[in-house]
Short mmCIF file of C-alpha atoms and ligand atoms in Angstrom, two decimals:
data_model
loop_
_atom_site.label_atom_id
_atom_site.label_comp_id
_atom_site.label_asym_id
_atom_site.label_seq_id
_atom_site.Cartn_x
_atom_site.Cartn_y
_atom_site.Cartn_z
CA MET A 344 121.36 8.45 -31.45
CA THR A 345 124.50 7.57 -33.32
CA LEU A 346 127.96 8.98 -33.17
CA SER A 347 128.11 10.74 -36.49
CA SER A 348 130.30 13.39 -38.02
CA GLY A 349 129.07 16.90 -38.90
CA ASP A 350 127.85 15.76 -42.32
CA SER A 351 125.94 12.82 -40.79
CA LYS A 352 128.41 10.22 -41.93
CA ILE A 353 127.97 7.32 -39.53
CA ILE A 354 131.10 6.60 -37.59
CA GLU A 355 129.95 3.94 -35.22
CA PRO A 356 126.39 2.91 -34.38
CA LEU A 357 125.52 1.96 -30.82
CA LEU A 358 125.58 -1.69 -29.80
CA PHE A 359 121.82 -1.41 -29.23
CA GLU A 360 121.36 -0.45 -32.85
CA LYS A 361 123.35 -3.45 -34.07
CA SER A 362 121.49 -5.86 -31.83
CA VAL A 363 119.72 -8.83 -33.45
CA PRO A 364 117.15 -10.73 -31.32
CA ASP A 365 118.49 -14.04 -29.96
CA ARG A 366 122.00 -13.58 -31.32
CA GLN A 367 124.52 -14.96 -28.84
CA GLY A 368 128.11 -13.94 -28.28
CA PHE A 369 129.05 -17.03 -26.28
CA THR A 370 127.74 -20.38 -25.14
CA TRP A 371 127.52 -21.60 -21.58
CA PRO A 372 129.33 -24.84 -20.77
CA GLU A 373 127.21 -27.82 -19.73
CA LEU A 374 126.23 -27.60 -16.09
CA ASP A 375 128.52 -29.97 -14.17
CA VAL A 376 126.98 -29.42 -10.73
CA PRO A 377 123.43 -30.13 -9.57
CA ALA A 378 121.03 -27.39 -10.65
CA SER A 379 119.92 -25.46 -7.60
CA ALA A 380 116.34 -24.57 -6.93
CA PRO A 381 115.20 -21.61 -9.07
CA LEU A 382 115.07 -18.17 -7.49
CA PRO A 383 111.70 -17.38 -5.90
CA SER A 384 109.44 -15.83 -8.50
CA ASN A 385 109.14 -12.52 -6.64
CA LEU A 386 112.89 -12.04 -7.08
CA ARG A 387 112.87 -12.81 -10.79
CA ARG A 388 112.42 -10.37 -13.68
CA ARG A 389 109.14 -10.58 -15.49
CA GLN A 390 110.77 -9.43 -18.71
CA ALA A 391 114.20 -10.14 -20.13
CA PRO A 392 116.51 -7.10 -19.81
CA ASP A 393 116.72 -4.87 -22.84
CA TRP A 394 120.34 -5.59 -23.61
CA PRO A 395 122.02 -5.72 -27.01
CA GLU A 396 122.42 -9.19 -28.49
CA LEU A 397 125.56 -9.51 -30.57
CA ALA A 398 128.32 -11.83 -31.73
CA GLU A 399 131.64 -11.53 -29.95
CA LEU A 400 133.49 -10.04 -32.94
CA GLN A 401 130.87 -7.33 -33.32
CA VAL A 402 131.57 -6.27 -29.77
CA VAL A 403 135.36 -6.45 -30.12
CA ARG A 404 135.32 -4.40 -33.32
CA HIS A 405 132.88 -1.88 -31.88
CA PHE A 406 135.09 -1.04 -28.92
CA THR A 407 138.31 -1.18 -30.94
CA ARG A 408 136.86 1.33 -33.42
CA LEU A 409 135.61 3.58 -30.62
CA SER A 410 139.04 3.53 -28.97
CA GLN A 411 140.57 4.78 -32.21
CA LEU A 412 138.26 7.77 -32.63
CA ASN A 413 140.12 9.60 -29.90
CA TYR A 414 143.52 11.19 -29.62
CA SER A 415 145.63 9.42 -27.06
CA LEU A 416 149.15 9.47 -25.78
CA ASP A 417 149.71 6.01 -27.21
CA THR A 418 149.00 7.38 -30.67
CA HIS A 419 149.75 11.12 -30.67
CA PHE A 420 151.90 13.89 -29.17
CA TYR A 421 149.73 15.48 -26.47
CA PRO A 422 151.22 18.85 -25.42
CA LEU A 423 148.32 19.89 -23.18
CA GLY A 424 149.74 22.48 -20.78
CA SER A 425 149.01 22.53 -17.05
CA CYS A 426 148.13 18.87 -17.33
CA THR A 427 151.36 16.92 -17.77
CA MET A 428 150.12 14.41 -20.34
CA LYS A 429 153.29 12.39 -20.32
CA TYR A 430 153.79 8.77 -21.17
CA ASN A 431 153.21 6.61 -18.13
CA PRO A 432 155.04 3.29 -18.19
CA LYS A 433 152.76 0.32 -18.79
CA ALA A 434 154.63 -1.62 -16.12
CA ASN A 435 152.91 0.47 -13.45
CA GLU A 436 149.49 -0.20 -14.97
CA ARG A 437 150.28 -3.88 -14.89
CA ALA A 438 151.28 -3.88 -11.23
CA ALA A 439 148.16 -1.96 -10.21
CA SER A 440 145.97 -4.54 -11.95
CA TRP A 441 147.45 -7.57 -10.18
CA PRO A 442 144.60 -9.40 -8.45
CA GLU A 443 146.57 -9.20 -5.17
CA PHE A 444 145.91 -5.45 -5.30
CA ALA A 445 142.81 -5.13 -7.45
CA GLU A 446 140.80 -7.61 -5.40
CA LEU A 447 141.86 -6.39 -1.96
CA HIS A 448 138.78 -5.61 0.06
CA PRO A 449 139.01 -2.21 1.73
CA LEU A 450 137.50 -3.59 4.94
CA ARG A 451 140.09 -6.33 5.37
CA PRO A 452 141.58 -6.07 8.85
CA ASP A 453 145.01 -4.49 9.19
CA HIS A 454 146.81 -7.73 10.06
CA LEU A 455 145.71 -9.19 6.70
CA SER A 456 146.61 -6.01 4.77
CA GLN A 457 150.24 -5.54 5.74
CA GLY A 458 151.52 -5.47 2.14
CA ILE A 459 149.32 -2.65 0.92
CA LEU A 460 149.74 -0.71 4.16
CA GLU A 461 153.51 -0.93 3.80
CA ILE A 462 153.24 0.40 0.24
CA LEU A 463 151.07 3.32 1.33
CA PHE A 464 153.29 4.02 4.34
CA ASN A 465 156.42 4.15 2.16
CA LEU A 466 154.68 6.23 -0.48
CA GLU A 467 153.76 8.80 2.18
CA LYS A 468 157.39 8.86 3.29
CA TRP A 469 158.80 9.25 -0.23
CA LEU A 470 156.34 11.97 -1.24
CA GLY A 471 157.19 13.75 2.00
CA ASP A 472 160.86 13.54 1.11
CA ILE A 473 160.30 14.77 -2.46
CA CYS A 474 158.25 17.72 -1.16
CA GLY A 475 160.35 18.49 1.91
CA MET A 476 157.36 17.88 4.18
CA ASP A 477 157.16 15.97 7.48
CA ALA A 478 153.78 14.25 7.12
CA VAL A 479 151.63 13.25 4.16
CA THR A 480 148.07 12.04 3.69
CA LEU A 481 147.19 10.01 0.61
CA GLN A 482 143.44 10.34 1.12
CA PRO A 483 142.35 13.09 -1.31
CA SER A 484 141.25 11.76 -4.68
CA ALA A 485 142.07 14.72 -6.91
CA GLY A 486 144.17 17.84 -6.94
CA ALA A 487 141.12 19.92 -6.12
CA GLN A 488 140.28 17.69 -3.17
CA GLY A 489 143.88 18.01 -2.01
CA GLU A 490 143.44 21.79 -2.06
CA LEU A 491 140.26 21.51 -0.02
CA THR A 492 142.02 19.23 2.46
CA GLY A 493 145.01 21.56 2.76
CA ILE A 494 142.81 24.61 3.31
CA LEU A 495 140.73 22.76 5.94
CA VAL A 496 143.99 21.84 7.72
CA ALA A 497 145.07 25.51 7.67
CA ARG A 498 141.66 26.60 8.96
CA ALA A 499 141.78 24.06 11.79
CA TYR A 500 145.30 25.21 12.69
CA HIS A 501 144.32 28.87 12.97
CA GLU A 502 141.17 27.99 14.91
CA SER A 503 143.22 25.89 17.33
CA ARG A 504 145.18 29.04 18.11
CA GLY A 505 142.01 31.03 18.62
CA GLN A 506 142.51 33.04 15.46
CA ASN A 507 139.74 33.89 13.09
CA ARG A 508 141.54 34.14 9.78
CA HIS A 509 139.10 33.79 6.91
CA VAL A 510 140.91 35.14 3.82
CA VAL A 511 142.96 33.08 1.36
CA LEU A 512 145.13 35.05 -1.05
CA ILE A 513 145.42 33.63 -4.57
CA PRO A 514 147.34 35.07 -7.54
CA ASP A 515 145.19 36.09 -10.54
CA SER A 516 146.95 33.51 -12.72
CA ALA A 517 145.89 30.58 -10.51
CA HIS A 518 144.09 27.44 -11.58
CA GLY A 519 140.32 27.85 -11.19
CA THR A 520 140.15 25.09 -8.61
CA ASN A 521 142.06 27.25 -6.07
CA PRO A 522 139.31 29.82 -5.39
CA ALA A 523 136.66 27.09 -5.70
CA SER A 524 138.33 24.96 -2.99
CA VAL A 525 138.64 27.99 -0.73
CA ALA A 526 134.93 28.71 -1.09
CA VAL A 527 134.01 25.08 -0.36
CA ALA A 528 136.19 25.27 2.78
CA GLY A 529 134.09 28.22 3.95
CA LEU A 530 136.82 30.86 3.52
CA THR A 531 137.04 33.89 1.23
CA ALA A 532 139.34 34.03 -1.79
CA VAL A 533 141.03 37.37 -2.50
CA THR A 534 143.06 37.91 -5.67
CA VAL A 535 146.67 39.08 -5.72
CA LYS A 536 147.86 40.68 -8.97
CA SER A 537 150.62 39.41 -11.22
CA THR A 538 153.26 41.61 -12.77
CA ALA A 539 153.65 41.86 -16.55
CA ASP A 540 156.17 38.99 -16.50
CA GLY A 541 153.66 36.69 -14.80
CA CYS A 542 155.16 36.70 -11.30
CA LEU A 543 153.48 37.71 -8.07
CA ASP A 544 153.17 41.48 -7.52
CA ILE A 545 154.95 41.88 -4.19
CA ASP A 546 153.51 45.36 -3.50
CA ASP A 547 149.99 44.10 -4.07
CA LEU A 548 150.71 41.15 -1.78
CA LYS A 549 152.01 43.45 0.98
CA SER A 550 148.88 45.59 0.77
CA LYS A 551 146.66 42.53 1.21
CA LEU A 552 148.45 40.68 4.00
CA SER A 553 146.69 41.24 7.33
CA SER A 554 145.57 39.43 10.46
CA ASP A 555 142.56 38.20 8.43
CA VAL A 556 144.73 36.20 6.03
CA ALA A 557 144.89 32.46 6.70
CA VAL A 558 146.89 31.32 3.67
CA LEU A 559 148.68 32.44 0.54
CA MET A 560 148.19 29.79 -2.14
CA MET A 561 150.75 29.77 -4.89
CA THR A 562 151.33 27.55 -7.89
CA VAL A 563 154.99 26.70 -8.49
CA PRO A 564 156.11 26.81 -11.21
CA ASN A 565 153.49 29.49 -11.73
CA THR A 566 150.75 29.20 -14.29
CA LEU A 567 152.97 30.81 -16.92
CA GLY A 568 155.42 27.95 -16.41
CA LEU A 569 157.90 30.26 -14.66
CA PHE A 570 159.78 29.86 -11.41
CA GLU A 571 158.91 32.62 -8.95
CA PRO A 572 162.29 34.36 -8.38
CA LYS A 573 161.20 36.09 -5.16
CA ILE A 574 159.80 32.99 -3.51
CA LEU A 575 161.93 33.26 -0.33
CA GLU A 576 160.92 36.90 0.20
CA ILE A 577 157.27 35.99 -0.35
CA ALA A 578 157.54 33.14 2.20
CA ARG A 579 159.01 35.54 4.77
CA LEU A 580 156.26 38.14 4.24
CA VAL A 581 153.56 35.48 4.59
CA HIS A 582 155.02 33.99 7.78
CA ASP A 583 155.67 37.41 9.33
CA SER A 584 151.96 38.15 8.98
CA GLY A 585 151.05 34.90 10.77
CA ALA A 586 149.61 33.23 7.66
CA LEU A 587 150.51 29.84 6.18
CA PHE A 588 152.17 29.31 2.80
CA TYR A 589 150.41 26.78 0.54
CA MET A 590 151.85 25.38 -2.65
CA ASP A 591 149.65 24.08 -5.44
CA GLY A 592 152.05 21.37 -6.57
CA ALA A 593 149.72 19.83 -9.14
CA ASN A 594 152.50 20.07 -11.70
CA LEU A 595 155.64 18.84 -10.02
CA ASN A 596 157.25 17.76 -13.26
CA ALA A 597 159.83 20.57 -13.17
CA LEU A 598 160.69 20.37 -9.47
CA VAL A 599 160.70 16.70 -8.57
CA GLY A 600 164.19 15.57 -7.63
CA LEU A 601 165.58 19.11 -7.95
CA VAL A 602 163.75 21.38 -5.49
CA LYS A 603 161.94 20.58 -2.25
CA PRO A 604 159.01 22.95 -1.77
CA GLY A 605 159.40 22.64 2.02
CA ASP A 606 162.86 24.20 1.66
CA LEU A 607 161.30 27.20 -0.10
CA GLY A 608 159.17 27.93 2.96
CA PHE A 609 155.93 26.20 2.07
CA ASP A 610 153.94 24.74 4.99
CA ILE A 611 151.38 22.76 2.98
CA ILE A 612 151.43 21.25 -0.50
CA HIS A 613 149.23 19.05 -2.60
CA VAL A 614 150.61 17.08 -5.52
CA ASN A 615 148.74 15.50 -8.40
CA VAL A 616 149.92 11.93 -8.53
CA HIS A 617 147.98 11.54 -11.78
CA LYS A 618 150.03 14.26 -13.46
CA THR A 619 153.54 13.66 -12.23
CA PHE A 620 153.64 10.10 -10.91
CA SER A 621 152.31 7.77 -13.56
CA THR A 622 148.59 7.67 -13.93
CA PRO A 623 147.02 8.41 -17.31
CA HIS A 624 144.30 10.97 -16.67
CA GLY A 625 142.53 11.79 -19.90
CA GLY A 626 138.79 12.24 -19.77
CA GLY A 627 138.70 13.17 -16.09
CA GLY A 628 139.73 9.70 -15.00
CA PRO A 629 140.62 8.75 -11.44
CA GLY A 630 143.38 10.60 -9.63
CA ALA A 631 144.92 11.25 -6.25
CA GLY A 632 145.95 14.51 -4.63
CA PRO A 633 148.16 13.68 -1.61
CA VAL A 634 148.77 16.54 0.81
CA GLY A 635 152.04 17.12 2.65
CA VAL A 636 152.48 19.38 5.66
CA LYS A 637 155.20 20.55 8.03
CA LYS A 638 155.36 18.91 11.44
CA PHE A 639 153.34 21.55 13.32
CA LEU A 640 150.34 20.78 11.06
CA ALA A 641 150.58 16.98 11.08
CA ASP A 642 147.97 16.46 13.82
CA PHE A 643 145.30 18.15 11.69
CA LEU A 644 145.62 15.75 8.72
CA PRO A 645 142.61 13.61 7.83
CA ILE A 646 142.08 10.14 9.27
CA PRO A 647 142.81 7.31 8.99
CA ARG A 648 146.58 7.68 9.53
CA ILE A 649 148.94 4.81 8.78
CA SER A 650 151.43 3.98 11.47
CA LEU A 651 154.20 1.44 12.01
CA LYS A 652 154.68 -0.01 15.47
CA ASP A 653 156.62 -3.13 16.48
CA GLY A 654 156.93 -4.14 12.83
CA LEU A 655 153.17 -3.94 12.20
CA TYR A 656 151.38 -1.40 10.05
CA SER A 657 147.97 -0.21 11.15
CA LEU A 658 145.31 2.37 10.36
CA SER A 659 144.34 4.65 13.18
CA GLU A 660 141.36 6.94 13.60
CA GLU A 661 142.58 8.28 16.93
CA SER A 662 143.76 11.76 16.19
CA PRO A 663 142.05 14.36 18.37
CA LYS A 664 142.84 17.41 16.22
CA THR A 665 142.10 15.80 12.83
CA ILE A 666 139.83 17.54 10.32
CA GLY A 667 138.15 14.11 9.97
CA ARG A 668 137.66 11.96 6.93
CA VAL A 669 137.81 13.42 3.43
CA ARG A 670 137.34 10.16 1.55
CA SER A 671 136.01 6.66 2.05
CA PHE A 672 138.44 3.88 2.93
CA GLN A 673 142.15 4.46 2.11
CA GLY A 674 141.94 6.78 -0.89
CA ASN A 675 142.37 5.83 -4.53
CA THR A 676 144.77 2.98 -3.91
CA GLY A 677 145.00 1.87 -7.57
CA ILE A 678 146.51 5.25 -8.43
CA LEU A 679 148.77 5.20 -5.38
CA ILE A 680 150.18 1.79 -6.33
CA ARG A 681 151.12 3.18 -9.75
CA ALA A 682 152.91 6.08 -8.05
CA TYR A 683 154.75 3.70 -5.72
CA CYS A 684 155.97 1.58 -8.64
CA TYR A 685 156.96 4.65 -10.63
CA LEU A 686 159.04 6.04 -7.77
CA ARG A 687 160.76 2.70 -7.24
CA LEU A 688 161.51 2.36 -10.95
CA GLN A 689 162.93 5.88 -11.20
CA GLY A 690 164.99 6.13 -8.04
CA ALA A 691 166.43 9.47 -6.94
CA GLN A 692 168.55 9.86 -10.08
CA GLY A 693 165.62 9.12 -12.37
CA LEU A 694 163.44 11.67 -10.58
CA ALA A 695 165.94 14.47 -11.14
CA SER A 696 166.25 13.60 -14.82
CA ILE A 697 162.45 13.80 -15.22
CA SER A 698 162.62 17.45 -14.25
CA GLU A 699 165.76 18.23 -16.21
CA ASN A 700 164.38 16.71 -19.40
CA ALA A 701 160.94 18.29 -18.98
CA ILE A 702 162.55 21.71 -18.57
CA LEU A 703 164.90 21.11 -21.50
CA ALA A 704 162.05 20.05 -23.80
CA ALA A 705 159.90 23.08 -22.93
CA ASN A 706 162.77 25.48 -23.52
CA TYR A 707 163.67 23.74 -26.77
CA VAL A 708 160.13 24.38 -28.01
CA ARG A 709 160.26 27.96 -26.70
CA VAL A 710 163.47 28.78 -28.56
CA THR A 711 162.47 26.94 -31.74
CA LEU A 712 159.12 28.74 -31.94
CA ALA A 713 160.53 32.15 -30.95
CA PRO A 714 161.00 33.50 -34.51
CA LEU A 715 157.30 32.84 -35.22
CA PHE A 716 155.71 34.65 -32.27
CA PRO A 717 156.40 38.37 -31.68
CA LYS A 718 155.48 38.01 -27.99
CA MET A 719 157.44 34.87 -27.17
CA PRO A 720 158.76 35.02 -23.58
CA VAL A 721 162.51 35.53 -23.52
CA THR A 722 163.13 34.24 -20.00
CA PRO A 723 163.67 30.49 -19.62
CA CYS A 724 160.58 28.57 -18.59
CA MET A 725 160.18 25.47 -16.45
CA HIS A 726 158.12 22.48 -17.65
CA GLU A 727 155.82 24.39 -20.00
CA VAL A 728 155.91 27.45 -22.22
CA VAL A 729 153.04 29.90 -22.54
CA VAL A 730 152.96 31.64 -25.91
CA SER A 731 150.76 34.57 -26.85
CA GLY A 732 149.35 34.19 -30.37
CA ASP A 733 148.78 37.94 -30.48
CA GLY A 734 150.22 39.32 -33.73
CA ALA A 735 151.40 35.94 -35.03
CA TYR A 736 148.49 34.97 -37.30
CA GLY A 737 146.92 36.16 -40.55
CA PRO A 738 143.86 38.45 -40.43
CA GLY A 739 140.88 37.19 -38.43
CA VAL A 740 142.63 34.00 -37.31
CA LYS A 741 142.44 33.04 -33.64
CA THR A 742 144.35 30.65 -31.41
CA LEU A 743 141.27 28.39 -31.47
CA ASP A 744 141.68 28.01 -35.27
CA VAL A 745 145.36 27.12 -34.90
CA ALA A 746 144.48 24.51 -32.27
CA LYS A 747 141.84 22.95 -34.55
CA ARG A 748 144.24 22.89 -37.49
CA LEU A 749 146.85 21.05 -35.40
CA LEU A 750 144.36 18.17 -35.12
CA ASP A 751 144.42 17.82 -38.92
CA TYR A 752 148.17 17.35 -38.76
CA GLY A 753 147.90 14.59 -36.16
CA PHE A 754 148.77 16.56 -33.04
CA TYR A 755 146.60 17.01 -30.02
CA ALA A 756 146.23 20.74 -29.33
CA PRO A 757 147.99 22.53 -26.48
CA THR A 758 145.88 24.15 -23.77
CA ILE A 759 144.46 27.38 -25.18
CA TYR A 760 143.14 30.65 -23.69
CA PHE A 761 144.71 29.76 -20.32
CA PRO A 762 146.03 31.43 -18.30
CA LEU A 763 143.50 34.18 -18.87
CA ILE A 764 146.09 36.93 -18.41
CA VAL A 765 147.83 36.05 -21.71
CA PRO A 766 145.98 37.16 -24.88
CA GLU A 767 145.37 34.33 -27.40
CA ALA A 768 147.36 31.99 -25.14
CA LEU A 769 148.81 28.66 -26.23
CA MET A 770 150.18 26.71 -23.29
CA ILE A 771 152.54 24.00 -24.49
CA GLU A 772 153.86 21.27 -22.21
CA PRO A 773 155.96 18.81 -24.17
CA THR A 774 157.01 16.71 -21.10
CA GLU A 775 160.18 14.70 -20.65
CA THR A 776 158.94 11.65 -22.51
CA GLU A 777 159.00 13.00 -26.10
CA THR A 778 161.86 12.64 -28.57
CA ARG A 779 163.57 15.54 -30.26
CA GLU A 780 162.16 14.38 -33.62
CA THR A 781 158.61 14.75 -32.30
CA LEU A 782 159.32 18.22 -30.92
CA ASP A 783 160.89 19.29 -34.23
CA LEU A 784 157.93 18.00 -36.21
CA PHE A 785 155.52 19.81 -33.87
CA CYS A 786 157.36 23.14 -34.22
CA GLU A 787 157.61 22.69 -37.99
CA THR A 788 153.86 22.05 -38.11
CA ILE A 789 153.16 25.25 -36.17
CA ARG A 790 155.28 27.11 -38.74
CA THR A 791 153.26 25.55 -41.58
CA ILE A 792 149.97 26.49 -39.90
CA LEU A 793 151.04 30.09 -39.33
CA ASP A 794 152.00 30.29 -43.04
CA GLU A 795 148.55 28.94 -43.93
CA SER A 796 146.92 31.53 -41.68
CA ARG A 797 148.31 34.28 -43.91
CA ARG A 798 147.97 32.48 -47.26
CA ASP A 799 144.54 30.85 -46.87
CA PRO A 800 142.87 31.44 -43.48
CA SER A 801 139.91 29.26 -44.51
CA LEU A 802 142.15 26.22 -44.04
CA LEU A 803 142.23 27.11 -40.36
CA LYS A 804 138.68 28.38 -40.07
CA ASN A 805 137.27 25.12 -41.49
CA ALA A 806 139.59 22.85 -39.50
CA PRO A 807 139.54 20.11 -38.50
CA THR A 808 138.63 18.24 -41.68
CA THR A 809 140.39 14.93 -41.11
CA THR A 810 139.00 14.01 -37.68
CA PRO A 811 135.97 11.74 -37.15
CA VAL A 812 133.88 14.76 -36.15
CA ARG A 813 134.34 18.26 -37.52
CA ARG A 814 134.38 21.46 -35.50
CA LEU A 815 131.95 21.16 -32.63
CA ASP A 816 129.72 23.85 -31.20
CA GLU A 817 131.66 24.04 -27.95
CA VAL A 818 129.13 26.13 -26.08
CA LYS A 819 126.25 23.86 -27.01
CA ALA A 820 128.29 20.73 -26.25
CA ALA A 821 128.97 22.05 -22.75
CA ARG A 822 125.57 23.58 -22.01
CA GLU A 823 123.20 21.14 -23.73
CA PRO A 824 124.95 17.80 -23.84
CA ASN A 825 122.68 15.18 -25.36
CA LEU A 826 124.03 11.92 -24.06
CA ARG A 827 120.85 9.88 -23.75
CA HIS A 828 119.99 7.01 -26.01
CA THR A 829 116.29 6.44 -26.44
CA ARG A 830 115.33 2.94 -27.43
CA GLY A 831 113.76 2.91 -30.85
CA GLU A 832 115.12 6.30 -31.78
CA THR A 833 116.09 6.16 -35.43
CA SER A 834 119.55 7.24 -36.34
CA PRO A 835 120.46 9.16 -39.50
CA ARG A 836 121.69 6.11 -41.33
C1 LIG B 685 145.28 20.11 -12.62
C2 LIG B 685 145.47 21.18 -11.65
C3 LIG B 685 144.65 21.29 -10.51
C4 LIG B 685 143.43 20.40 -10.27
O1 LIG B 685 143.71 19.04 -10.19
P1 LIG B 685 142.51 17.98 -10.36
O2 LIG B 685 143.13 16.66 -10.06
O3 LIG B 685 142.04 18.11 -11.77
O4 LIG B 685 141.44 18.33 -9.38
C5 LIG B 685 144.92 22.28 -9.60
N1 LIG B 685 145.93 23.16 -9.80
C6 LIG B 685 146.72 23.11 -10.90
C7 LIG B 685 147.83 24.11 -11.06
C8 LIG B 685 146.52 22.13 -11.86
O5 LIG B 685 147.29 22.08 -12.94
#
């Protein structure tokens, strides 16, 4: 198997295919200590491992070339909506890789781990402050796991009051992880409709609130990138019915420093540290989904809890009402260290300007693109703008074709066909870290592509033509991924 483009042009063979028997990439220094006795023969391999044998430069060039086959934030504008692909300062990466952190053993006793415990303790406090929540757990390792944790906390709370509430209400525009987390938590997801402008349908909500409802889960800003204008009324309705109000805060880029979800009436929130607080997360990389709760829910949070007593930080598993562990050790600490550094670098003022600039950039794109799209939303958006491609393209052209053509022009494509309630959706999230020149060039490129779609649709239908691989069969790539290399398999060289 070889990574090759659609027309079989070889892009980069595997290291195994470049291997030459007995070639060495390095030499061992002379042994300067007495040679120890050899390992017992029953512990030794009978055959040398089947590893590639290469010179150092072959390896360096191989990985450098591979790293350049991809789009990345370091090389391209990456307006992927609902994902906050913003630039994350390298300083935070650097701090997280310091051996003092990277080599910390998770089983080190508390008295030898005061530094990291202090960092985690403060991070909990700051995230609680940003979210308007009284207690935070850093344990969950993804947004989806944060959702699961939050729902388990809500379930435990209702059970502790002898109530059997098994329904979780979720708007139809929600991220797919919401209903999935509810199902994993053993509860039942029920959909609440959205109105034509993408907000929650209050009448539908009223008809579904009952003594069976445990939680209403809402994404703010909602999945159309809009702020829910009736949020306080919704909070009141939910609380009057005895249910809890959960915020999916995966995308906090428009609220951080400006609005505290706790002040809006939310009881539980998860945030995606890897979207808002400085961890690059392409390719499904590691993340963290801390969960914040109001005081009356704090006892249900997962263990271990970090506490500070007499100047000493410690981890405690003693928490009688806890839902238990959701993760090994102390969570994804590498990610949490990045978040800690990011918050310290920004300060309160910096945090507010993140939101202000993210909102400004999204609205700049919205207004600049408005003349091109007949169904462009007229109300201001928050950190992202959802555009319907309906009626904007030449005959037979789809949003998918526009997205592929953008790749030819050196832009990563926005999220497409999400949320499902918007026909031919393009969900554009420029983020606060892009310059006006980049946003202008992006909008100008969209204009060019829409012109092409009327003049010569084949330019879009055949796109991309300039990328290492041409248009992929997306269904086959997802359903029948062929990722296995078989030794001796000949490649189409
Ligand atoms: C990204 C996202 C999630 C899921 O987060 P993961 O870390 O990918 O599990 C949930 N909800 C919303 C609104 C999101 O944007």
